[in-house]
Amino acid sequence: MGHLSGFVNIIGAPNVGKSTLLNALLGEKLSIITHKPQTTRHRIIAIANTDEYQIVFSDTPGIIIDPNYKMQQAMNSFAFSALEDADILIYMIDVKTPTEIMKELKNKISKVSCKKLLLLNKIDLITPEELNELAKKYSEELPDFEMIAISALEKAGTQELLNVIIKHLPEGPPYYPKDQFSDRSERFFVSEIIREKILQLYHQEIPYSCEVIVNSFKEDNQRKDKLVRIGADIVVSRKTQKSILIGKGGSSIKQLGTEARKDIEQFLERKVFLELYVKVKEKWRDDDRYLKSYGYLH
Ligand code: GDP
Ligand code: MG
């Protein structure tokens, strides 16, 4: 048999465990995982390479049923675009809190002819009886899907999943160089780490009004430890959000900077000097120019 290669696109509601699964399958911290929905805003491509195959995974932003902002509409269109170029489509469900499958999505999926897998994730959280019930329900609702039950967190069933994926990969040459594990730059991962910290440290609407842009990323080769100097803007849409981000006497932004720096150092395996600037750009989430320059619109 020749070389196998193909696109595996994972879709599902926010928080079902898409990023956790990718990390389990790839063994790298590629996508940012937190308990809050909407963390993954863009499609991320992660690539699994061996001598025999290349699997190009894309994790999608969770689909938002009732998009409030243009940004969220753009996020939905990223997710829907995953349907169009897949060799294998993975629809993922959290068995602990199974949500209804959106009509629009169901219609779109039924027209797609590729191999379709229904992943029942988080089986560590329910009983085998409950799992049976759900499996019965979904086999009636989505008859053209092959069902696989896993726990991405405990890596239970993930090897079986990988075997099924490999079984259905088309023959073909690799799409990307074999030493490439993602199409995203280090800068992108750095901005994701900062965004993850904002999600953890601030409440309510703050994280969702922020965009993080890494403006400078310079290796200081003069120094023995190859320190990396990173400058990033945190863009918010109102002045009040700026003062919340900064906190009393700068205490909040200081904590954000320290915690983000530690994670970035771990990710880059180098010492980091991180400077954060908070900028107000009124209503950026509804402004095409900003959405374009931040990569939400093309
Ligand atoms: P995404 O929004 O679909 O990418 O979901 P994430 O991968 O970010 O996961 C959301 C939350 O669910 C995180 O707190 C994960 O630790 C948790 N999670 C993911 N998979 C499992 C699982 O198999 N079992 C349990 N108990 N939790 C999981
Ligand atoms: Mg995610």
PDB file of C-alpha atoms and ligand atoms in Angstrom, residues 13-20 33-34 40 121-122 124-125 151-153, ligand 1:
ATOM      1  CA  ALA A  13     -20.356  22.579  20.047  1.00  0.00           C
ATOM      2  CA  PRO A  14     -17.990  24.593  22.243  1.00  0.00           C
ATOM      3  CA  ASN A  15     -16.436  22.616  25.103  1.00  0.00           C
ATOM      4  CA  VAL A  16     -17.131  19.112  23.811  1.00  0.00           C
ATOM      5  CA  GLY A  17     -13.417  18.355  23.888  1.00  0.00           C
ATOM      6  CA  LYS A  18     -12.138  18.980  20.361  1.00  0.00           C
ATOM      7  CA  SER A  19      -8.888  20.575  21.430  1.00  0.00           C
ATOM      8  CA  THR A  20      -8.325  17.954  24.127  1.00  0.00           C
ATOM      9  CA  ILE A  33      -7.905  24.277  26.296  1.00  0.00           C
ATOM     10  CA  THR A  34      -9.957  26.009  28.940  1.00  0.00           C
ATOM     11  CA  THR A  40     -10.776  28.334  19.757  1.00  0.00           C
ATOM     12  CA  ASN A 121     -16.660  12.038  24.209  1.00  0.00           C
ATOM     13  CA  LYS A 122     -16.304  12.239  28.012  1.00  0.00           C
ATOM     14  CA  ASP A 124     -15.625   8.775  31.871  1.00  0.00           C
ATOM     15  CA  LEU A 125     -18.440  10.984  33.199  1.00  0.00           C
ATOM     16  CA  SER A 151     -12.597   9.839  26.735  1.00  0.00           C
ATOM     17  CA  ALA A 152     -10.185  12.335  25.199  1.00  0.00           C
ATOM     18  CA  LEU A 153      -9.051  13.398  28.642  1.00  0.00           C
TER      19      LEU A 153
HETATM   20  P1  GDP B   1     -13.381  22.371  22.771  1.00  0.00           P
HETATM   21  O1  GDP B   1     -14.035  23.684  23.056  1.00  0.00           O
HETATM   22  O2  GDP B   1     -14.318  21.438  22.053  1.00  0.00           O
HETATM   23  O3  GDP B   1     -12.062  22.462  22.083  1.00  0.00           O
HETATM   24  O4  GDP B   1     -13.169  21.674  24.208  1.00  0.00           O
HETATM   25  P2  GDP B   1     -11.827  21.538  25.070  1.00  0.00           P
HETATM   26  O5  GDP B   1     -10.932  20.503  24.487  1.00  0.00           O
HETATM   27  O6  GDP B   1     -11.276  22.894  25.292  1.00  0.00           O
HETATM   28  O7  GDP B   1     -12.428  20.901  26.424  1.00  0.00           O
HETATM   29  C1  GDP B   1     -13.394  21.551  27.224  1.00  0.00           C
HETATM   30  C2  GDP B   1     -13.360  20.997  28.628  1.00  0.00           C
HETATM   31  O8  GDP B   1     -13.761  19.618  28.667  1.00  0.00           O
HETATM   32  C3  GDP B   1     -11.958  21.038  29.276  1.00  0.00           C
HETATM   33  O9  GDP B   1     -12.114  21.374  30.625  1.00  0.00           O
HETATM   34  C4  GDP B   1     -11.473  19.590  29.130  1.00  0.00           C
HETATM   35  O10 GDP B   1     -10.553  19.211  30.127  1.00  0.00           O
HETATM   36  C5  GDP B   1     -12.776  18.818  29.282  1.00  0.00           C
HETATM   37  N1  GDP B   1     -12.726  17.504  28.631  1.00  0.00           N
HETATM   38  C6  GDP B   1     -12.367  17.231  27.351  1.00  0.00           C
HETATM   39  N2  GDP B   1     -12.435  15.903  27.103  1.00  0.00           N
HETATM   40  C7  GDP B   1     -12.851  15.316  28.246  1.00  0.00           C
HETATM   41  C8  GDP B   1     -13.122  13.940  28.630  1.00  0.00           C
HETATM   42  O11 GDP B   1     -12.977  12.994  27.865  1.00  0.00           O
HETATM   43  N3  GDP B   1     -13.542  13.744  29.913  1.00  0.00           N
HETATM   44  C9  GDP B   1     -13.714  14.758  30.801  1.00  0.00           C
HETATM   45  N4  GDP B   1     -14.139  14.455  32.021  1.00  0.00           N
HETATM   46  N5  GDP B   1     -13.467  16.054  30.468  1.00  0.00           N
HETATM   47  C10 GDP B   1     -13.045  16.327  29.216  1.00  0.00           C
END
